Amino acid sequence: MGVGPRQGAGTNTAPVRVALLGCGTVGSEVARLLTEQADELAARAGAPVELAGIAVRRPDKHPELPQHLLTPDAAALVESDVDVVVELIGGIEPVRTWLLTALRKGKSVVTANKALLAEYSAELSEAADAAGADLYFEASVAGAIPLLRPLRESLAGDRITKVMGIVNGTTNFILSAMDSTGAGYAETLDEASRLGYAEADPTADVDGYDAASKAAILASLAFHSRVTAADVHREGISRVTASDIAAAKALGRTVKLLAICERVTADDGAESVSARVHPVMIPRSHPLAGVGGAFNAVFVEADAAGELMFYGQGAGGAPTASAVLGDLVAVARNRVLGGRGPRESAHANLPVRPMGQTPTRYHVSLDVADKPGVLAQVAQVFANHGVSIAAVRQRDRLSTASLVIVTHLAPDAALEATIEAIGKMDVVHEVVSVMRVEGED
Amino acid sequence: MGVGPRQGAGTNTAPVRVALLGCGTVGSEVARLLTEQADELAARAGAPVELAGIAVRRPDKHPELPQHLLTPDAAALVESDVDVVVELIGGIEPVRTWLLTALRKGKSVVTANKALLAEYSAELSEAADAAGADLYFEASVAGAIPLLRPLRESLAGDRITKVMGIVNGTTNFILSAMDSTGAGYAETLDEASRLGYAEADPTADVDGYDAASKAAILASLAFHSRVTAADVHREGISRVTASDIAAAKALGRTVKLLAICERVTADDGAESVSARVHPVMIPRSHPLAGVGGAFNAVFVEADAAGELMFYGQGAGGAPTASAVLGDLVAVARNRVLGGRGPRESAHANLPVRPMGQTPTRYHVSLDVADKPGVLAQVAQVFANHGVSIAAVRQRDRLSTASLVIVTHLAPDAALEATIEAIGKMDVVHEVVSVMRVEGED
């Protein structure tokens, strides 16, 4: 790499050579923008940003790309004379090996690979640190929304206490549709697949794996700690019923799948991190409630900054390419200047709090026998588990009554045990809906 | 300045010495955070960030601050052995002279001074460029919301087409209150003053000067052009009536004071920038409509990224201090590495489009004579001015009828001329409300 530090370097500087790994929806947009916006990018980066090669599995399948740049050999391209590797293939291996090779050789890496980062960010960051190279990954969470950079840089002088957001478009589309049509989960998933909003195999989205990877990345950055996808408590949306949605509506709430990363302070002052993905009831007045369809939005709370929200498109070729290009310009600029961007740092090194010990609030909707004393019996079960009740609403029907209970904060395990005990009570005909509550005091 | 480029510099590096000019609400928060978060800041910046002096008008009035750091002589502090000047005094002179001195001596500057930047950003940027120093000003627009950095860095590979937002908390508080109470402007302003949401002299806020400064800063950054406050078309909220608000409500809309910065492409392909601040009707379903009270929010549209929104607290000591600290860490880091951050660039140098030639849409509410042919006569006046009508709603009352017209896009001057002509028509009893419309197709 012959590009040395130069202040105010113009476009006479040696070009920054870029290897592009993968050229699908996002990659082809990146390749297009690199060509079309070349002058603009050079002005911003301080040197021309030059596409040196594109690794694709089958070069003959890409007649639209400059043929001399194509190669099926990603490993060789990574080892060649390039300064930056942009990885848009996804998955763990062989990508992990290629990116470690690149970083160890001092090449900077820009990637959108959330699964890889959620599992191996420690290893990748250490390789980047050791070689003085950059590792940027804005596109890995919430597509086009500038989120990681503000967390890492703009809030660098602040103390983040919570990051909570809608980070998966497929599940948000399904829950939004269930909310507006009143239809059930299976039916709505079919409709989403038909419209192209859900993959043929929707597991990664609907079971929350995708959101959990993003939660791990967000928690690591926000709290300067190492949180992997395996540390994230994960519940998907497949058990959300039309009854849950109706129960939420009746209370002026809506159901969203949220990634929630929180700094939890114990009574003795010890801090830990809670990271979880699960369906949540939030008030319709909450800014996240209005985020519909395939959009993403992330709420951040910090000591000094207060509440912030970032909203935009979470996926798609062009939006994700915009995030990749932003990173690429930053990385190229750092190389021209001979420096590195702010590192991801795990210096706080907070432990991850198990879900059972994480304070949450429950909304519980029950069908109970319509006779005196039932509320007292049910309330006693909550009390037995040390769970305090915030609000109760009771409504008579024919032979049964509907009982809605919202709790105060309690350890999740205590709430879970309460629900289990209540489900076994003779006076309880049915546990209609159980859901955690966020966004209200 | 003895801090040279060092990769992976630890905290053994020479400290970055900071001069703080002004120590009011924001400054005292900055001073506090610099002390309390010293370790954290050093870890992020790569060197200790040290408060070298605080310039205040009357040192004896600040017993809460470390006395040995205080000085009434800001000019001498700027000239002393400091690396970064943080300016939180406000106003043009003598601040402009001090900051130019600092930049020319190669010291980096962090400022929240929107009035200064909206008028002299060209001069300040050139001084920074010439000396290889940084000029950062995240806190000047939308307080704690990380907005300028995403515009400048995250979207560096994208093409921004529009930036539109609520950037003044006082006027948003007043309009939100008018919307919920139905009260008039004067009455609501009194209430806002009583509650401390409006200054004793509210001119800068209610007449749109504050928002116009911010629009100039946003337009300059987003379109890489020089836009000053004087280039921004400015209308405040003092002429917004209870009738306007009621008319908006009747149509499922609400009224907001927006700063609107747009890239306008003429028929011949020539690009220009429109920058304006005025009251606007937006649909209640628009994300900006739900931004209430003293909050700020800014919508950004870019070719690849699509629609983005940034939301948070626009003012206040702690939120603004958070933005200042973020900048300070970045500037300190750049010094430790021996480089500079991405420069504000005016390379596109687009001309500013006069308001009269800017395409806008009007909502017009009229009381007209209740007799046949009135709509035809009114519609003819629109047609005579080349303004095409998108929607009409007519409702009979006793002897008058209410006529509501929403236009398609037309040059603002044509719309203004239309309204003037309509006001003179015999069949028009009263022009009840005229307001521009945004956020719908």
mmCIF file of N, CA, C and O in Angstrom, chain A residues 24-57:
data_model
loop_
_atom_site.group_PDB
_atom_site.id
_atom_site.type_symbol
_atom_site.label_atom_id
_atom_site.label_comp_id
_atom_site.label_asym_id
_atom_site.label_seq_id
_atom_site.Cartn_x
_atom_site.Cartn_y
_atom_site.Cartn_z
ATOM 1 N N GLY A 24 -24.348 -9.296 -6.096
ATOM 2 C CA GLY A 24 -25.794 -9.482 -6.211
ATOM 3 C C GLY A 24 -26.500 -8.140 -6.217
ATOM 4 O O GLY A 24 -26.002 -7.183 -6.806
ATOM 5 N N THR A 25 -27.632 -8.065 -5.534
ATOM 6 C CA THR A 25 -28.449 -6.840 -5.527
ATOM 7 C C THR A 25 -27.658 -5.645 -5.010
ATOM 8 O O THR A 25 -27.664 -4.576 -5.609
ATOM 9 N N VAL A 26 -26.984 -5.821 -3.870
ATOM 10 C CA VAL A 26 -26.245 -4.704 -3.276
ATOM 11 C C VAL A 26 -24.957 -4.447 -4.047
ATOM 12 O O VAL A 26 -24.636 -3.313 -4.405
ATOM 13 N N GLY A 27 -24.230 -5.524 -4.341
ATOM 14 C CA GLY A 27 -22.941 -5.391 -5.019
ATOM 15 C C GLY A 27 -23.055 -4.679 -6.356
ATOM 16 O O GLY A 27 -22.218 -3.830 -6.688
ATOM 17 N N SER A 28 -24.073 -5.006 -7.132
ATOM 18 C CA SER A 28 -24.187 -4.374 -8.448
ATOM 19 C C SER A 28 -24.501 -2.883 -8.299
ATOM 20 O O SER A 28 -24.044 -2.064 -9.099
ATOM 21 N N GLU A 29 -25.256 -2.523 -7.254
ATOM 22 C CA GLU A 29 -25.495 -1.094 -6.981
ATOM 23 C C GLU A 29 -24.194 -0.400 -6.584
ATOM 24 O O GLU A 29 -23.929 0.728 -6.995
ATOM 25 N N VAL A 30 -23.393 -1.074 -5.762
ATOM 26 C CA VAL A 30 -22.111 -0.491 -5.341
ATOM 27 C C VAL A 30 -21.223 -0.278 -6.571
ATOM 28 O O VAL A 30 -20.630 0.789 -6.747
ATOM 29 N N ALA A 31 -21.153 -1.301 -7.433
ATOM 30 C CA ALA A 31 -20.324 -1.191 -8.643
ATOM 31 C C ALA A 31 -20.806 -0.030 -9.518
ATOM 32 O O ALA A 31 -20.007 0.755 -10.022
ATOM 33 N N ARG A 32 -22.126 0.091 -9.634
ATOM 34 C CA ARG A 32 -22.701 1.155 -10.459
ATOM 35 C C ARG A 32 -22.347 2.531 -9.877
ATOM 36 O O ARG A 32 -21.874 3.425 -10.593
ATOM 37 N N LEU A 33 -22.565 2.707 -8.570
ATOM 38 C CA LEU A 33 -22.294 4.003 -7.941
ATOM 39 C C LEU A 33 -20.809 4.342 -7.977
ATOM 40 O O LEU A 33 -20.435 5.505 -8.158
ATOM 41 N N LEU A 34 -19.941 3.331 -7.831
ATOM 42 C CA LEU A 34 -18.498 3.580 -7.879
ATOM 43 C C LEU A 34 -18.113 4.175 -9.224
ATOM 44 O O LEU A 34 -17.203 5.004 -9.315
ATOM 45 N N THR A 35 -18.794 3.754 -10.274
ATOM 46 C CA THR A 35 -18.505 4.272 -11.606
ATOM 47 C C THR A 35 -19.180 5.625 -11.815
ATOM 48 O O THR A 35 -18.528 6.615 -12.170
ATOM 49 N N GLU A 36 -20.494 5.667 -11.553
ATOM 50 C CA GLU A 36 -21.260 6.881 -11.850
ATOM 51 C C GLU A 36 -20.855 8.065 -10.986
ATOM 52 O O GLU A 36 -20.916 9.214 -11.434
ATOM 53 N N GLN A 37 -20.499 7.805 -9.721
ATOM 54 C CA GLN A 37 -20.190 8.897 -8.803
ATOM 55 C C GLN A 37 -18.687 9.030 -8.603
ATOM 56 O O GLN A 37 -18.253 9.557 -7.565
ATOM 57 N N ALA A 38 -17.903 8.572 -9.563
ATOM 58 C CA ALA A 38 -16.452 8.500 -9.359
ATOM 59 C C ALA A 38 -15.844 9.845 -8.953
ATOM 60 O O ALA A 38 -15.050 9.919 -8.004
ATOM 61 N N ASP A 39 -16.240 10.919 -9.635
ATOM 62 C CA ASP A 39 -15.655 12.229 -9.337
ATOM 63 C C ASP A 39 -16.004 12.678 -7.922
ATOM 64 O O ASP A 39 -15.161 13.172 -7.164
ATOM 65 N N GLU A 40 -17.293 12.527 -7.615
ATOM 66 C CA GLU A 40 -17.782 12.890 -6.289
ATOM 67 C C GLU A 40 -17.040 12.108 -5.193
ATOM 68 O O GLU A 40 -16.590 12.667 -4.197
ATOM 69 N N LEU A 41 -16.910 10.805 -5.405
ATOM 70 C CA LEU A 41 -16.247 9.962 -4.409
ATOM 71 C C LEU A 41 -14.781 10.344 -4.247
ATOM 72 O O LEU A 41 -14.257 10.387 -3.134
ATOM 73 N N ALA A 42 -14.135 10.648 -5.366
ATOM 74 C CA ALA A 42 -12.727 11.050 -5.304
ATOM 75 C C ALA A 42 -12.585 12.353 -4.526
ATOM 76 O O ALA A 42 -11.671 12.515 -3.709
ATOM 77 N N ALA A 43 -13.536 13.284 -4.756
ATOM 78 C CA ALA A 43 -13.485 14.567 -4.047
ATOM 79 C C ALA A 43 -13.629 14.338 -2.549
ATOM 80 O O ALA A 43 -12.953 14.973 -1.737
ATOM 81 N N ARG A 44 -14.518 13.425 -2.167
ATOM 82 C CA ARG A 44 -14.743 13.187 -0.745
ATOM 83 C C ARG A 44 -13.603 12.390 -0.114
ATOM 84 O O ARG A 44 -13.251 12.606 1.042
ATOM 85 N N ALA A 45 -13.086 11.412 -0.859
ATOM 86 C CA ALA A 45 -12.086 10.518 -0.274
ATOM 87 C C ALA A 45 -10.690 11.142 -0.292
ATOM 88 O O ALA A 45 -9.835 10.774 0.504
ATOM 89 N N GLY A 46 -10.471 12.081 -1.205
ATOM 90 C CA GLY A 46 -9.148 12.674 -1.319
ATOM 91 C C GLY A 46 -8.262 11.926 -2.304
ATOM 92 O O GLY A 46 -7.082 12.244 -2.460
ATOM 93 N N ALA A 47 -8.814 10.916 -2.961
ATOM 94 C CA ALA A 47 -8.084 10.147 -3.979
ATOM 95 C C ALA A 47 -9.128 9.370 -4.781
ATOM 96 O O ALA A 47 -10.216 9.091 -4.268
ATOM 97 N N PRO A 48 -8.804 9.010 -6.016
ATOM 98 C CA PRO A 48 -9.755 8.201 -6.775
ATOM 99 C C PRO A 48 -10.008 6.871 -6.067
ATOM 100 O O PRO A 48 -9.097 6.283 -5.490
ATOM 101 N N VAL A 49 -11.261 6.438 -6.095
ATOM 102 C CA VAL A 49 -11.614 5.142 -5.518
ATOM 103 C C VAL A 49 -11.866 4.212 -6.705
ATOM 104 O O VAL A 49 -12.822 4.387 -7.444
ATOM 105 N N GLU A 50 -10.960 3.230 -6.863
ATOM 106 C CA GLU A 50 -10.917 2.464 -8.111
ATOM 107 C C GLU A 50 -11.328 1.017 -7.874
ATOM 108 O O GLU A 50 -10.788 0.347 -6.995
ATOM 109 N N LEU A 51 -12.267 0.551 -8.664
ATOM 110 C CA LEU A 51 -12.694 -0.835 -8.558
ATOM 111 C C LEU A 51 -11.635 -1.721 -9.232
ATOM 112 O O LEU A 51 -11.436 -1.673 -10.444
ATOM 113 N N ALA A 52 -10.921 -2.529 -8.423
ATOM 114 C CA ALA A 52 -9.788 -3.293 -8.950
ATOM 115 C C ALA A 52 -10.183 -4.703 -9.348
ATOM 116 O O ALA A 52 -9.468 -5.359 -10.116
ATOM 117 N N GLY A 53 -11.298 -5.192 -8.828
ATOM 118 C CA GLY A 53 -11.712 -6.551 -9.163
ATOM 119 C C GLY A 53 -13.014 -6.891 -8.486
ATOM 120 O O GLY A 53 -13.344 -6.336 -7.432
ATOM 121 N N ILE A 54 -13.768 -7.810 -9.134
ATOM 122 C CA ILE A 54 -15.050 -8.243 -8.574
ATOM 123 C C ILE A 54 -15.057 -9.764 -8.556
ATOM 124 O O ILE A 54 -14.911 -10.392 -9.612
ATOM 125 N N ALA A 55 -15.186 -10.326 -7.355
ATOM 126 C CA ALA A 55 -15.229 -11.785 -7.266
ATOM 127 C C ALA A 55 -16.681 -12.253 -7.305
ATOM 128 O O ALA A 55 -17.485 -11.849 -6.460
ATOM 129 N N VAL A 56 -16.994 -13.072 -8.300
ATOM 130 C CA VAL A 56 -18.332 -13.670 -8.398
ATOM 131 C C VAL A 56 -18.154 -15.158 -8.669
ATOM 132 O O VAL A 56 -17.156 -15.585 -9.268
ATOM 133 N N ARG A 57 -19.120 -15.949 -8.246
ATOM 134 C CA ARG A 57 -19.012 -17.387 -8.395
ATOM 135 C C ARG A 57 -18.916 -17.788 -9.868
ATOM 136 O O ARG A 57 -18.096 -18.607 -10.256
#
